[in-house]
Amino acid sequence: MYRLCLPEPINNTTPAFTDPATAQAWLAGLAPKPATDALAAMLEQIEAIDGGPLSPPQTIALLNLLRSAAVLRHAIAEGQFTRKALPMLADEERSFAIAQQLWTRMGIAYLRLVPQCTPANRCLPLHRAVSAFRVAQYCHFLAARTCTPLLDQLLLSVLLSAEANGVLRRPLADPDYPRYGRGTISGELSWAFLVRTTDPYHLTPAQFQVANRVFSRWRELVAFEAEAGRRNSAYRLDLSVLLGDDLPSGIPRYLDMCVVAHKLAQRIQALQAGESPEALKLGRTLSASAAIRLLKDIEHHLHPHHEAGAKEHSEIQLVFGGDNAYALLNNKTLNPIDTQGAADRSHSYQRSAQYGFERVSHMPTEVKNKLDIPNERWMMVDGNATRPPGTSQTRQLAPCLVAALVNGEPRLGVMSSLQSEDDGTLSARLTWHADGVEAGTLKRMAPRGNRLVRVPAFVRQDGAAYSLIVPADAGARLGVKVELSGETIESLVPVEVLERGTDFVHYACKLP
């Protein structure tokens, strides 16, 4: 029989209040404090109450008050650690740590009370516990921090306890989240597992917001099943695959996501027929084409994947950003340090702006030397790229443009799913573009400080289809011709955004 093992309570602090009246007065005193400081004070009180001598009804009443106050402050504080460059700065790290610890410790405090409650009263603390664990997990995804194994164990504990007490599917109102309506413990667990299934680290903040909203609305459509059943389904998830551990006996281990997949297909069809994302309650942040790509991506991740790792352990030297990628692909610096006089430099810029290139004389016997391009050493481990702590001081934010020598050939790619371990280890997924990417520049130069610089532009051709990758601040616009230099193609017209990264935009294009 699976036994619930919770972390020991921290009982070395005396609670600042023991009844709702004094709690309300104490919370009112937090009003002038910044959101993170207020959450830190609430965390201290949650730990004191969890380890204190109060009765279960008193403890639940006080936890409910702290929870209501924390929901409001958390909405402000989460912006301080949402998808910052990794490793995070000290202030960002503190905001994340306080937020995720608050929700984790709050959930533990609720969960510890369950055996002390009568069977008829166990639904509320279990529901509040799983809600807190889901938000703690959400904090990890926002911050691009790897979830701790403890959260998986706590979610499984709620699942087992709710099933054993017959309250897994009992509806309950949540006054702190009225927009979600009445929900069940099953729905909260489904919501947490659905978000986990989509690999939320590879989603941009805007995409993650839409995906989380979708799952919040469809959470009750997912069914937990004890057996795989006879009906073969591509949308049935074995939780042992998701959580990577042997599940305890007696737990509903399968998640039937067929209805969610059907809902996704309906939304995709509606968007393709001309409905707006806002009309389909997908928000205003994504265009119709971007919403279609996101929903298709979510549907793809709902299929259980059993991909075998490559089991490789090798080293790769990554260069970051468009300028360095151009240099690696062309073995030529995009914007070399200029040692010309001011007059010569001015004429050089004018020629480049007018003709899209500057005539440079190369002797036939000239030999190209390998450029010294800033790079980082990453390790390829089982198909994923990792950067051990202490190997670099640079901070990275994904999805971003990268380049490297792959099997001796320069390749352009994208780093995504970037996340950080507690010890500072970074891990990410690398996706390489097909061979044949041309590295050139925009014909129009751009100001940078007191000089004009060339702007990298990468053209990819797949049969008769063209696409263009340029820096995010290049100023390219849909429907407006982009003139190129150093490419086989002299100009392209962007018609659709295929991917938007932190430092690049990838456009589908047509010939003018």
mmCIF file of N, CA and C in Angstrom, residues 267 270-284 286-288 291:
data_model
loop_
_atom_site.group_PDB
_atom_site.id
_atom_site.type_symbol
_atom_site.label_atom_id
_atom_site.label_comp_id
_atom_site.label_asym_id
_atom_site.label_seq_id
_atom_site.Cartn_x
_atom_site.Cartn_y
_atom_site.Cartn_z
ATOM 1 N N ARG A 267 -11.152 23.550 -33.234
ATOM 2 C CA ARG A 267 -10.633 24.928 -33.231
ATOM 3 C C ARG A 267 -9.760 25.186 -34.458
ATOM 4 N N ALA A 270 -12.022 25.714 -37.392
ATOM 5 C CA ALA A 270 -12.695 27.012 -37.320
ATOM 6 C C ALA A 270 -11.741 28.148 -37.702
ATOM 7 N N LEU A 271 -10.498 28.071 -37.249
ATOM 8 C CA LEU A 271 -9.512 29.098 -37.604
ATOM 9 C C LEU A 271 -9.233 29.075 -39.107
ATOM 10 N N GLN A 272 -9.117 27.887 -39.660
ATOM 11 C CA GLN A 272 -8.879 27.780 -41.099
ATOM 12 C C GLN A 272 -10.063 28.286 -41.914
ATOM 13 N N ALA A 273 -11.262 28.233 -41.315
ATOM 14 C CA ALA A 273 -12.461 28.726 -42.002
ATOM 15 C C ALA A 273 -12.642 30.233 -41.847
ATOM 16 N N GLY A 274 -11.759 30.893 -41.070
ATOM 17 C CA GLY A 274 -11.827 32.340 -40.961
ATOM 18 C C GLY A 274 -12.198 32.893 -39.601
ATOM 19 N N GLU A 275 -12.492 32.023 -38.634
ATOM 20 C CA GLU A 275 -12.792 32.513 -37.285
ATOM 21 C C GLU A 275 -11.533 33.133 -36.671
ATOM 22 N N SER A 276 -11.731 34.134 -35.832
ATOM 23 C CA SER A 276 -10.597 34.773 -35.177
ATOM 24 C C SER A 276 -10.252 34.037 -33.888
ATOM 25 N N PRO A 277 -8.993 34.061 -33.463
ATOM 26 C CA PRO A 277 -8.632 33.438 -32.175
ATOM 27 C C PRO A 277 -9.442 33.999 -31.008
ATOM 28 N N GLU A 278 -9.710 35.292 -31.027
ATOM 29 C CA GLU A 278 -10.468 35.891 -29.932
ATOM 30 C C GLU A 278 -11.879 35.329 -29.864
ATOM 31 N N ALA A 279 -12.504 35.120 -31.034
ATOM 32 C CA ALA A 279 -13.860 34.570 -31.048
ATOM 33 C C ALA A 279 -13.890 33.148 -30.501
ATOM 34 N N LEU A 280 -12.774 32.441 -30.619
ATOM 35 C CA LEU A 280 -12.690 31.064 -30.120
ATOM 36 C C LEU A 280 -12.117 31.012 -28.708
ATOM 37 N N LYS A 281 -12.036 32.171 -28.044
ATOM 38 C CA LYS A 281 -11.545 32.288 -26.669
ATOM 39 C C LYS A 281 -10.092 31.844 -26.534
ATOM 40 N N LEU A 282 -9.313 32.167 -27.586
ATOM 41 C CA LEU A 282 -7.883 31.884 -27.554
ATOM 42 C C LEU A 282 -7.070 33.138 -27.271
ATOM 43 N N GLY A 283 -7.741 34.243 -27.014
ATOM 44 C CA GLY A 283 -7.045 35.480 -26.701
ATOM 45 C C GLY A 283 -6.692 36.285 -27.937
ATOM 46 N N ARG A 284 -6.000 37.394 -27.707
ATOM 47 C CA ARG A 284 -5.640 38.303 -28.793
ATOM 48 C C ARG A 284 -4.154 38.279 -29.123
ATOM 49 N N LEU A 286 -2.117 35.949 -30.354
ATOM 50 C CA LEU A 286 -1.647 35.216 -31.522
ATOM 51 C C LEU A 286 -2.532 35.494 -32.720
ATOM 52 N N SER A 287 -1.921 35.557 -33.893
ATOM 53 C CA SER A 287 -2.693 35.646 -35.129
ATOM 54 C C SER A 287 -3.350 34.304 -35.401
ATOM 55 N N ALA A 288 -4.234 34.278 -36.390
ATOM 56 C CA ALA A 288 -4.927 33.029 -36.721
ATOM 57 C C ALA A 288 -3.936 31.950 -37.158
ATOM 58 N N ALA A 291 -1.995 30.758 -34.177
ATOM 59 C CA ALA A 291 -2.832 29.919 -33.317
ATOM 60 C C ALA A 291 -2.984 28.520 -33.910
#
